[in-house]
PDB file of C-alpha atoms in Angstrom:
ATOM      1  CA  MET A 179       0.000   0.000   0.000  1.00 68.00           C
ATOM      2  CA  ASP A 180       2.903   2.348   0.693  1.00 76.00           C
ATOM      3  CA  ASN A 181       3.699   2.293  -3.031  1.00 84.00           C
ATOM      4  CA  TYR A 182       0.475   4.135  -3.909  1.00 87.00           C
ATOM      5  CA  MET A 183       0.000   7.859  -3.518  1.00 89.00           C
ATOM      6  CA  CYS A 184      -3.739   7.919  -4.223  1.00 90.00           C
ATOM      7  CA  VAL A 185      -6.760   5.784  -5.115  1.00 86.00           C
ATOM      8  CA  ALA A 186      -6.326   6.538  -8.826  1.00 87.00           C
ATOM      9  CA  GLU A 187      -2.917   4.834  -8.803  1.00 92.00           C
ATOM     10  CA  MET A 188      -4.401   1.786  -7.095  1.00 89.00           C
ATOM     11  CA  GLU A 189      -7.159   1.649  -9.716  1.00 88.00           C
ATOM     12  CA  VAL A 190      -4.655   1.629 -12.567  1.00 90.00           C
ATOM     13  CA  GLN A 191      -2.716  -1.219 -10.957  1.00 90.00           C
ATOM     14  CA  ALA A 192      -5.870  -3.239 -10.250  1.00 88.00           C
ATOM     15  CA  LYS A 193      -7.087  -2.950 -13.843  1.00 88.00           C
ATOM     16  CA  SER A 194      -3.747  -4.248 -15.088  1.00 89.00           C
ATOM     17  CA  LEU A 195      -4.160  -7.419 -13.023  1.00 88.00           C
ATOM     18  CA  TRP A 196      -7.698  -8.302 -14.127  1.00 86.00           C
ATOM     19  CA  ASP A 197      -8.845 -10.087 -17.259  1.00 85.00           C
ATOM     20  CA  ALA A 198     -11.110  -8.132 -19.639  1.00 84.00           C
ATOM     21  CA  ALA A 199     -14.381  -9.566 -18.318  1.00 82.00           C
ATOM     22  CA  THR A 200     -13.544  -8.865 -14.671  1.00 85.00           C
ATOM     23  CA  ARG A 201     -12.424  -5.361 -15.576  1.00 84.00           C
ATOM     24  CA  ALA A 202     -15.702  -4.686 -17.388  1.00 83.00           C
ATOM     25  CA  TYR A 203     -17.727  -6.132 -14.503  1.00 83.00           C
ATOM     26  CA  TYR A 204     -16.157  -3.800 -11.956  1.00 84.00           C
ATOM     27  CA  VAL A 205     -15.714  -0.536 -13.839  1.00 84.00           C
ATOM     28  CA  GLU A 206     -18.518  -0.336 -16.402  1.00 85.00           C
ATOM     29  CA  GLY A 207     -21.671   1.744 -15.988  1.00 83.00           C
ATOM     30  CA  SER A 208     -25.021   1.113 -17.639  1.00 83.00           C
ATOM     31  CA  ASP A 209     -26.022   2.082 -21.184  1.00 87.00           C
ATOM     32  CA  ASP A 210     -24.233   5.307 -22.270  1.00 85.00           C
ATOM     33  CA  GLN A 211     -22.513   5.607 -18.856  1.00 87.00           C
ATOM     34  CA  ILE A 212     -23.669   9.216 -18.459  1.00 88.00           C
ATOM     35  CA  THR A 213     -24.301   8.856 -14.725  1.00 87.00           C
ATOM     36  CA  LEU A 214     -20.983   7.070 -14.207  1.00 85.00           C
ATOM     37  CA  ARG A 215     -19.055   9.905 -15.879  1.00 87.00           C
ATOM     38  CA  GLU A 216     -21.030  12.590 -14.055  1.00 85.00           C
ATOM     39  CA  ASN A 217     -20.438  10.859 -10.729  1.00 84.00           C
ATOM     40  CA  ARG A 218     -16.709  11.283 -11.228  1.00 84.00           C
ATOM     41  CA  LYS A 219     -16.991  14.874 -12.429  1.00 85.00           C
ATOM     42  CA  ALA A 220     -19.250  15.828  -9.522  1.00 83.00           C
ATOM     43  CA  TYR A 221     -16.430  15.652  -6.987  1.00 79.00           C
ATOM     44  CA  GLU A 222     -14.447  18.178  -9.021  1.00 82.00           C
ATOM     45  CA  ARG A 223     -17.281  20.690  -8.492  1.00 81.00           C
ATOM     46  CA  PHE A 224     -16.883  20.743  -4.720  1.00 79.00           C
ATOM     47  CA  TYR A 225     -14.601  23.337  -3.206  1.00 84.00           C
ATOM     48  CA  ILE A 226     -13.138  23.635   0.276  1.00 86.00           C
ATOM     49  CA  ILE A 227     -13.664  26.964   2.027  1.00 90.00           C
ATOM     50  CA  PRO A 228     -10.926  27.027   4.675  1.00 89.00           C
ATOM     51  CA  ARG A 229     -11.039  28.812   8.015  1.00 88.00           C
ATOM     52  CA  TYR A 230      -7.679  29.752   9.497  1.00 90.00           C
ATOM     53  CA  LEU A 231      -6.355  30.913  12.887  1.00 93.00           C
ATOM     54  CA  VAL A 232      -9.013  29.035  14.836  1.00 89.00           C
ATOM     55  CA  GLY A 233      -6.678  27.379  17.317  1.00 89.00           C
ATOM     56  CA  ILE A 234      -7.111  23.710  16.407  1.00 86.00           C
ATOM     57  CA  LYS A 235      -4.874  21.433  18.475  1.00 87.00           C
ATOM     58  CA  SER A 236      -6.196  18.099  17.251  1.00 89.00           C
ATOM     59  CA  VAL A 237      -8.320  16.847  14.379  1.00 89.00           C
ATOM     60  CA  ASP A 238     -11.264  14.518  14.965  1.00 93.00           C
ATOM     61  CA  THR A 239     -12.829  12.904  11.879  1.00 94.00           C
ATOM     62  CA  SER A 240     -15.139  10.630  13.862  1.00 96.00           C
ATOM     63  CA  SER A 241     -18.845  10.358  13.173  1.00 95.00           C
ATOM     64  CA  THR A 242     -21.774   8.798  15.043  1.00 95.00           C
ATOM     65  CA  LEU A 243     -24.579   6.809  13.438  1.00 95.00           C
ATOM     66  CA  PHE A 244     -27.357   4.918  15.234  1.00 95.00           C
ATOM     67  CA  GLY A 245     -25.606   5.703  18.510  1.00 93.00           C
ATOM     68  CA  LYS A 246     -22.307   4.111  17.487  1.00 94.00           C
ATOM     69  CA  LYS A 247     -19.080   6.042  16.918  1.00 95.00           C
ATOM     70  CA  TYR A 248     -16.913   5.465  13.847  1.00 96.00           C
ATOM     71  CA  SER A 249     -13.489   6.790  12.938  1.00 96.00           C
ATOM     72  CA  MET A 250     -14.730   8.704   9.902  1.00 95.00           C
ATOM     73  CA  PRO A 251     -17.944   9.266   7.878  1.00 94.00           C
ATOM     74  CA  ILE A 252     -16.937   6.688   5.281  1.00 93.00           C
ATOM     75  CA  HIS A 253     -18.742   3.435   4.610  1.00 92.00           C
ATOM     76  CA  CYS A 254     -17.935   0.399   2.474  1.00 95.00           C
ATOM     77  CA  SER A 255     -20.869  -0.185   0.109  1.00 94.00           C
ATOM     78  CA  PRO A 256     -22.112  -3.655  -0.882  1.00 94.00           C
ATOM     79  CA  SER A 257     -20.056  -4.925  -3.792  1.00 91.00           C
ATOM     80  CA  ALA A 258     -20.604  -8.353  -5.342  1.00 88.00           C
ATOM     81  CA  LEU A 259     -18.104 -11.146  -5.973  1.00 88.00           C
ATOM     82  CA  GLN A 260     -15.077  -9.503  -4.404  1.00 92.00           C
ATOM     83  CA  LYS A 261     -13.002 -12.657  -4.847  1.00 91.00           C
ATOM     84  CA  LEU A 262     -12.911 -11.842  -8.537  1.00 86.00           C
ATOM     85  CA  ALA A 263     -10.590  -9.004  -7.572  1.00 88.00           C
ATOM     86  CA  HIS A 264      -8.570 -10.728  -4.843  1.00 89.00           C
ATOM     87  CA  PRO A 265      -8.588 -14.200  -3.242  1.00 90.00           C
ATOM     88  CA  ASP A 266      -9.343 -12.693   0.197  1.00 93.00           C
ATOM     89  CA  GLY A 267     -12.549 -11.182  -1.160  1.00 93.00           C
ATOM     90  CA  GLU A 268     -15.061  -9.861   1.378  1.00 94.00           C
ATOM     91  CA  VAL A 269     -13.050 -11.302   4.269  1.00 94.00           C
ATOM     92  CA  GLY A 270     -10.174  -8.953   3.447  1.00 94.00           C
ATOM     93  CA  THR A 271     -12.580  -6.020   3.167  1.00 95.00           C
ATOM     94  CA  ALA A 272     -14.145  -6.905   6.527  1.00 95.00           C
ATOM     95  CA  LYS A 273     -10.736  -6.955   8.202  1.00 94.00           C
ATOM     96  CA  ALA A 274      -9.842  -3.558   6.753  1.00 93.00           C
ATOM     97  CA  CYS A 275     -13.176  -2.076   7.870  1.00 95.00           C
ATOM     98  CA  LYS A 276     -12.671  -3.500  11.360  1.00 94.00           C
ATOM     99  CA  ASP A 277      -9.155  -2.069  11.574  1.00 93.00           C
ATOM    100  CA  MET A 278     -10.377   1.343  10.409  1.00 93.00           C
ATOM    101  CA  ASN A 279     -13.574   1.210  12.516  1.00 94.00           C
ATOM    102  CA  ILE A 280     -15.970   1.880   9.651  1.00 96.00           C
ATOM    103  CA  ILE A 281     -19.169   0.150   8.491  1.00 96.00           C
ATOM    104  CA  MET A 282     -19.159  -2.637   5.913  1.00 96.00           C
ATOM    105  CA  SER A 283     -22.258  -3.580   3.929  1.00 96.00           C
ATOM    106  CA  VAL A 284     -22.228  -7.096   2.487  1.00 96.00           C
ATOM    107  CA  SER A 285     -23.743  -7.831  -0.918  1.00 94.00           C
ATOM    108  CA  ILE A 286     -26.336 -10.570  -1.389  1.00 90.00           C
ATOM    109  CA  LEU A 287     -23.996 -11.692  -4.198  1.00 89.00           C
ATOM    110  CA  SER A 288     -21.082 -12.021  -1.789  1.00 92.00           C
ATOM    111  CA  SER A 289     -18.437 -14.594  -2.665  1.00 91.00           C
ATOM    112  CA  SER A 290     -17.771 -15.212   1.050  1.00 92.00           C
ATOM    113  CA  SER A 291     -20.245 -16.509   3.621  1.00 91.00           C
ATOM    114  CA  TYR A 292     -21.521 -14.441   6.537  1.00 93.00           C
ATOM    115  CA  ALA A 293     -19.657 -16.792   8.883  1.00 92.00           C
ATOM    116  CA  GLU A 294     -16.380 -16.156   7.057  1.00 93.00           C
ATOM    117  CA  ILE A 295     -16.932 -12.390   6.937  1.00 94.00           C
ATOM    118  CA  THR A 296     -17.810 -11.991  10.619  1.00 93.00           C
ATOM    119  CA  LYS A 297     -15.153 -14.369  11.958  1.00 90.00           C
ATOM    120  CA  GLY A 298     -12.832 -12.397  14.204  1.00 75.00           C
ATOM    121  CA  SER A 299     -15.300  -9.554  14.618  1.00 75.00           C
ATOM    122  CA  SER A 300     -14.804  -7.162  17.521  1.00 72.00           C
ATOM    123  CA  LEU A 301     -16.540  -4.168  19.074  1.00 65.00           C
ATOM    124  CA  ASN A 302     -15.095  -2.191  16.162  1.00 69.00           C
ATOM    125  CA  SER A 303     -16.966  -4.334  13.634  1.00 84.00           C
ATOM    126  CA  THR A 304     -20.264  -3.189  12.163  1.00 93.00           C
ATOM    127  CA  HIS A 305     -21.822  -5.234   9.382  1.00 95.00           C
ATOM    128  CA  TRP A 306     -24.922  -4.367   7.396  1.00 96.00           C
ATOM    129  CA  VAL A 307     -26.459  -6.767   4.886  1.00 96.00           C
ATOM    130  CA  GLN A 308     -27.874  -6.026   1.446  1.00 95.00           C
ATOM    131  CA  VAL A 309     -31.353  -7.386   0.803  1.00 93.00           C
ATOM    132  CA  TYR A 310     -33.457  -7.702  -2.328  1.00 89.00           C
ATOM    133  CA  VAL A 311     -37.086  -8.599  -1.653  1.00 88.00           C
ATOM    134  CA  LEU A 312     -37.473 -11.836  -3.600  1.00 84.00           C
ATOM    135  CA  SER A 313     -40.740 -13.154  -4.969  1.00 81.00           C
ATOM    136  CA  ASP A 314     -40.405 -16.137  -2.628  1.00 83.00           C
ATOM    137  CA  ARG A 315     -40.572 -14.277   0.668  1.00 87.00           C
ATOM    138  CA  SER A 316     -39.380 -17.337   2.594  1.00 88.00           C
ATOM    139  CA  LYS A 317     -35.951 -16.949   0.989  1.00 86.00           C
ATOM    140  CA  THR A 318     -35.743 -13.283   1.975  1.00 90.00           C
ATOM    141  CA  LEU A 319     -36.772 -14.256   5.490  1.00 92.00           C
ATOM    142  CA  LYS A 320     -34.111 -16.981   5.550  1.00 91.00           C
ATOM    143  CA  GLN A 321     -31.412 -14.472   4.580  1.00 92.00           C
ATOM    144  CA  ILE A 322     -32.505 -12.085   7.337  1.00 94.00           C
ATOM    145  CA  GLU A 323     -32.527 -14.862   9.933  1.00 94.00           C
ATOM    146  CA  ILE A 324     -28.968 -15.852   8.971  1.00 93.00           C
ATOM    147  CA  ALA A 325     -27.852 -12.203   9.107  1.00 94.00           C
ATOM    148  CA  GLN A 326     -29.343 -11.832  12.596  1.00 94.00           C
ATOM    149  CA  ARG A 327     -27.560 -15.004  13.692  1.00 93.00           C
ATOM    150  CA  TYR A 328     -24.233 -13.411  12.761  1.00 93.00           C
ATOM    151  CA  ASN A 329     -25.075 -10.085  14.444  1.00 93.00           C
ATOM    152  CA  PHE A 330     -25.562  -7.971  11.343  1.00 95.00           C
ATOM    153  CA  GLU A 331     -27.031  -4.687  12.544  1.00 96.00           C
ATOM    154  CA  ALA A 332     -29.006  -3.376   9.565  1.00 97.00           C
ATOM    155  CA  LEU A 333     -30.764  -4.355   6.367  1.00 97.00           C
ATOM    156  CA  VAL A 334     -29.786  -2.381   3.284  1.00 97.00           C
ATOM    157  CA  VAL A 335     -32.791  -2.797   1.007  1.00 95.00           C
ATOM    158  CA  THR A 336     -31.753  -2.012  -2.557  1.00 91.00           C
ATOM    159  CA  ILE A 337     -34.745  -0.468  -4.349  1.00 90.00           C
ATOM    160  CA  ASP A 338     -33.185   0.939  -7.533  1.00 86.00           C
ATOM    161  CA  ALA A 339     -32.797  -2.334  -9.425  1.00 81.00           C
ATOM    162  CA  PRO A 340     -36.256  -3.542 -10.518  1.00 76.00           C
ATOM    163  CA  VAL A 341     -34.396  -4.754 -13.608  1.00 75.00           C
ATOM    164  CA  LEU A 342     -30.664  -5.077 -14.024  1.00 75.00           C
ATOM    165  CA  GLY A 343     -28.791  -2.223 -15.677  1.00 78.00           C
ATOM    166  CA  TYR A 344     -27.696  -2.918 -19.248  1.00 74.00           C
ATOM    167  CA  ARG A 345     -23.894  -3.020 -19.248  1.00 79.00           C
ATOM    168  CA  ARG A 346     -22.789  -3.457 -22.815  1.00 73.00           C
ATOM    169  CA  SER A 347     -19.287  -4.860 -22.439  1.00 72.00           C
ATOM    170  CA  SER A 348     -20.422  -7.320 -19.782  1.00 66.00           C
ATOM    171  CA  LYS A 349     -22.969  -8.696 -22.255  1.00 65.00           C
ATOM    172  CA  HIS A 350     -20.177  -9.634 -24.649  1.00 56.00           C
ATOM    173  CA  LEU A 351     -17.585 -10.839 -22.145  1.00 59.00           C
ATOM    174  CA  GLN A 352     -18.078 -14.001 -20.076  1.00 63.00           C
ATOM    175  CA  LEU A 353     -16.623 -13.894 -16.569  1.00 63.00           C
ATOM    176  CA  VAL A 354     -13.803 -16.389 -16.232  1.00 57.00           C
ATOM    177  CA  ASP A 355     -14.865 -19.322 -14.043  1.00 64.00           C
ATOM    178  CA  LYS A 356     -12.557 -19.240 -11.029  1.00 69.00           C
ATOM    179  CA  PRO A 357     -12.901 -22.174  -8.613  1.00 67.00           C
ATOM    180  CA  HIS A 358     -12.523 -19.980  -5.499  1.00 70.00           C
ATOM    181  CA  VAL A 359     -15.307 -17.599  -6.596  1.00 79.00           C
ATOM    182  CA  ARG A 360     -18.830 -18.656  -5.594  1.00 80.00           C
ATOM    183  CA  TYR A 361     -22.166 -17.072  -4.745  1.00 81.00           C
ATOM    184  CA  ALA A 362     -21.818 -18.039  -1.100  1.00 83.00           C
ATOM    185  CA  MET A 363     -25.028 -16.438   0.192  1.00 77.00           C
ATOM    186  CA  LEU A 364     -27.135 -17.581  -2.755  1.00 77.00           C
ATOM    187  CA  ASN A 365     -25.955 -21.153  -2.188  1.00 76.00           C
ATOM    188  CA  THR A 366     -27.283 -20.872   1.356  1.00 76.00           C
ATOM    189  CA  ILE A 367     -30.579 -19.196   0.468  1.00 72.00           C
ATOM    190  CA  GLU A 368     -31.313 -21.678  -2.307  1.00 67.00           C
ATOM    191  CA  ASN A 369     -30.002 -24.590  -0.228  1.00 64.00           C
ATOM    192  CA  SER A 370     -28.198 -25.609  -3.371  1.00 55.00           C
ATOM    193  CA  MET A 371     -24.722 -26.234  -4.705  1.00 51.00           C
ATOM    194  CA  ASP A 372     -25.720 -25.513  -8.292  1.00 51.00           C
ATOM    195  CA  LYS A 373     -23.126 -24.226 -10.693  1.00 53.00           C
ATOM    196  CA  LYS A 374     -22.690 -20.455 -10.589  1.00 56.00           C
ATOM    197  CA  ASP A 375     -24.530 -19.772 -13.853  1.00 53.00           C
ATOM    198  CA  GLU A 376     -27.502 -21.927 -12.772  1.00 54.00           C
ATOM    199  CA  LEU A 377     -27.586 -20.274  -9.343  1.00 56.00           C
ATOM    200  CA  ILE A 378     -27.575 -16.703 -10.632  1.00 60.00           C
ATOM    201  CA  TYR A 379     -30.284 -17.635 -13.151  1.00 53.00           C
ATOM    202  CA  LYS A 380     -32.509 -18.852 -10.302  1.00 60.00           C
ATOM    203  CA  PHE A 381     -31.815 -15.635  -8.404  1.00 64.00           C
ATOM    204  CA  LEU A 382     -32.680 -13.437 -11.377  1.00 64.00           C
ATOM    205  CA  LEU A 383     -35.988 -15.260 -11.817  1.00 59.00           C
ATOM    206  CA  GLN A 384     -36.830 -14.423  -8.201  1.00 62.00           C
ATOM    207  CA  PHE A 385     -35.375 -10.952  -8.506  1.00 61.00           C
ATOM    208  CA  ASP A 386     -37.404  -9.890 -11.522  1.00 50.00           C
ATOM    209  CA  LYS A 387     -40.640 -11.789 -11.043  1.00 50.00           C
ATOM    210  CA  LYS A 388     -42.664  -9.511  -8.770  1.00 57.00           C
ATOM    211  CA  SER A 389     -42.922  -5.750  -8.539  1.00 75.00           C
ATOM    212  CA  VAL A 390     -41.730  -4.638  -5.108  1.00 84.00           C
ATOM    213  CA  SER A 391     -43.665  -1.844  -3.379  1.00 90.00           C
ATOM    214  CA  TRP A 392     -43.573   0.122  -0.132  1.00 94.00           C
ATOM    215  CA  ASN A 393     -45.855  -2.561   1.330  1.00 94.00           C
ATOM    216  CA  ASP A 394     -42.896  -4.928   1.104  1.00 93.00           C
ATOM    217  CA  ILE A 395     -40.823  -2.506   3.173  1.00 95.00           C
ATOM    218  CA  LYS A 396     -43.634  -2.491   5.738  1.00 96.00           C
ATOM    219  CA  TRP A 397     -43.458  -6.308   5.728  1.00 95.00           C
ATOM    220  CA  LEU A 398     -39.712  -6.187   6.436  1.00 96.00           C
ATOM    221  CA  ARG A 399     -40.367  -3.748   9.270  1.00 96.00           C
ATOM    222  CA  SER A 400     -42.892  -6.192  10.746  1.00 96.00           C
ATOM    223  CA  ILE A 401     -40.526  -9.193  10.812  1.00 95.00           C
ATOM    224  CA  THR A 402     -37.296  -7.728  12.200  1.00 96.00           C
ATOM    225  CA  LYS A 403     -35.989  -5.284  14.764  1.00 95.00           C
ATOM    226  CA  MET A 404     -32.865  -4.667  12.677  1.00 97.00           C
ATOM    227  CA  LYS A 405     -32.337  -1.173  11.333  1.00 97.00           C
ATOM    228  CA  ILE A 406     -33.797  -0.786   7.834  1.00 98.00           C
ATOM    229  CA  ILE A 407     -32.112   1.453   5.277  1.00 97.00           C
ATOM    230  CA  VAL A 408     -33.511   1.875   1.771  1.00 96.00           C
ATOM    231  CA  LYS A 409     -30.705   2.222  -0.757  1.00 94.00           C
ATOM    232  CA  GLY A 410     -31.215   3.890  -4.129  1.00 91.00           C
ATOM    233  CA  VAL A 411     -33.390   6.848  -3.140  1.00 91.00           C
ATOM    234  CA  ASN A 412     -33.349   9.558  -5.826  1.00 87.00           C
ATOM    235  CA  SER A 413     -36.421  11.654  -5.098  1.00 87.00           C
ATOM    236  CA  ILE A 414     -37.911  13.660  -2.253  1.00 87.00           C
ATOM    237  CA  HIS A 415     -41.117  11.623  -2.566  1.00 90.00           C
ATOM    238  CA  ASP A 416     -39.322   8.314  -2.002  1.00 92.00           C
ATOM    239  CA  ALA A 417     -37.357   9.740   0.935  1.00 91.00           C
ATOM    240  CA  LEU A 418     -40.585  10.827   2.623  1.00 92.00           C
ATOM    241  CA  MET A 419     -42.229   7.474   1.879  1.00 95.00           C
ATOM    242  CA  ALA A 420     -39.284   5.677   3.480  1.00 95.00           C
ATOM    243  CA  VAL A 421     -39.803   7.647   6.685  1.00 93.00           C
ATOM    244  CA  GLU A 422     -43.550   7.027   6.568  1.00 95.00           C
ATOM    245  CA  VAL A 423     -43.203   3.223   6.362  1.00 96.00           C
ATOM    246  CA  GLY A 424     -40.737   3.081   9.251  1.00 95.00           C
ATOM    247  CA  CYS A 425     -37.274   3.049   7.694  1.00 97.00           C
ATOM    248  CA  ASP A 426     -34.428   4.154   9.941  1.00 97.00           C
ATOM    249  CA  ALA A 427     -32.459   5.862   7.173  1.00 95.00           C
ATOM    250  CA  VAL A 428     -32.398   6.584   3.453  1.00 93.00           C
ATOM    251  CA  TRP A 429     -29.334   5.947   1.330  1.00 92.00           C
ATOM    252  CA  ILE A 430     -29.000   8.479  -1.485  1.00 88.00           C
ATOM    253  CA  SER A 431     -27.524   6.518  -4.375  1.00 86.00           C
ATOM    254  CA  ASN A 432     -27.623   6.116  -8.143  1.00 85.00           C
ATOM    255  CA  HIS A 433     -25.972   2.684  -7.856  1.00 85.00           C
ATOM    256  CA  GLY A 434     -22.646   4.048  -9.032  1.00 79.00           C
ATOM    257  CA  GLY A 435     -24.104   4.626 -12.482  1.00 79.00           C
ATOM    258  CA  ARG A 436     -24.641   0.869 -12.927  1.00 83.00           C
ATOM    259  CA  GLN A 437     -28.456   0.825 -12.988  1.00 83.00           C
ATOM    260  CA  LEU A 438     -30.740   3.447 -14.592  1.00 83.00           C
ATOM    261  CA  ASP A 439     -28.543   5.781 -16.631  1.00 80.00           C
ATOM    262  CA  SER A 440     -29.102   9.570 -16.261  1.00 84.00           C
ATOM    263  CA  CYS A 441     -30.241   9.296 -12.623  1.00 80.00           C
ATOM    264  CA  PRO A 442     -29.673  12.412 -10.473  1.00 75.00           C
ATOM    265  CA  LEU A 443     -26.335  12.949  -8.782  1.00 75.00           C
ATOM    266  CA  ARG A 444     -26.071  13.001  -5.001  1.00 70.00           C
ATOM    267  CA  TYR A 445     -24.544  16.474  -4.889  1.00 64.00           C
ATOM    268  CA  ILE A 446     -27.691  17.822  -6.588  1.00 67.00           C
ATOM    269  CA  PHE A 447     -30.206  15.850  -4.545  1.00 64.00           C
ATOM    270  CA  CYS A 448     -28.739  15.966  -1.029  1.00 68.00           C
ATOM    271  CA  PRO A 449     -29.087  19.752  -0.499  1.00 67.00           C
ATOM    272  CA  ARG A 450     -32.739  19.509  -1.522  1.00 66.00           C
ATOM    273  CA  LEU A 451     -33.315  16.736   1.003  1.00 67.00           C
ATOM    274  CA  ASN A 452     -31.478  18.599   3.771  1.00 65.00           C
ATOM    275  CA  ALA A 453     -33.728  21.592   3.139  1.00 59.00           C
ATOM    276  CA  LEU A 454     -36.831  19.648   4.254  1.00 61.00           C
TER     277      LEU A 454
END
């Protein structure tokens, strides 16, 4: 890590180590990639207004959420199949988040099991779990029960993917089958050791079969005491609805430009939400 001066340098190195399909899977946005490009540009439009001569003796970057203190207001979002990038996968990410005392959200398409991810957890470990409401509610319930067993603290309900984003390069490039990469959570939910392509096909049938509504969020609220966060909010209306149905937080997100292209950017939407 000491060889890298910034994240951009790490990104260049990572891309050089991946095959074409893995590279496309991780870095490509949907359709014309307008939102992906604008996401990157957005950070160049923020400026720091410094205040000097204020007598600061120490700097504290800590932040508190749901009554728990973290070292900084940074969070590791749910990202699928991390073993494609490195053999440690989500386990390595979990260790880094624990060491830095920040939150880690685990994807439903994790390539490591919840048991593997939470092994060695400490008071500095906070794990949230990504949930899609599947057409077979018993499978969603099973995932939540497993998450509770391993002391996950919140459900991250992804709402901005009623259909999968169309990523052009990924359609033409087949991910290389690596023996150490598996859909660990899906294997558990489906109670199956199907091959990866068969397993993801089953998941997509569940994923796309029924239109999810706010009533489904109410159902989640009725079956668990875990914190519920809706991820993918892009409108004031949806933010208010989330509060109305009992969500504990809203996650402003355009899915990194990987779902519906031309979605609003956070830097445009967040000030509007804060004004309420």
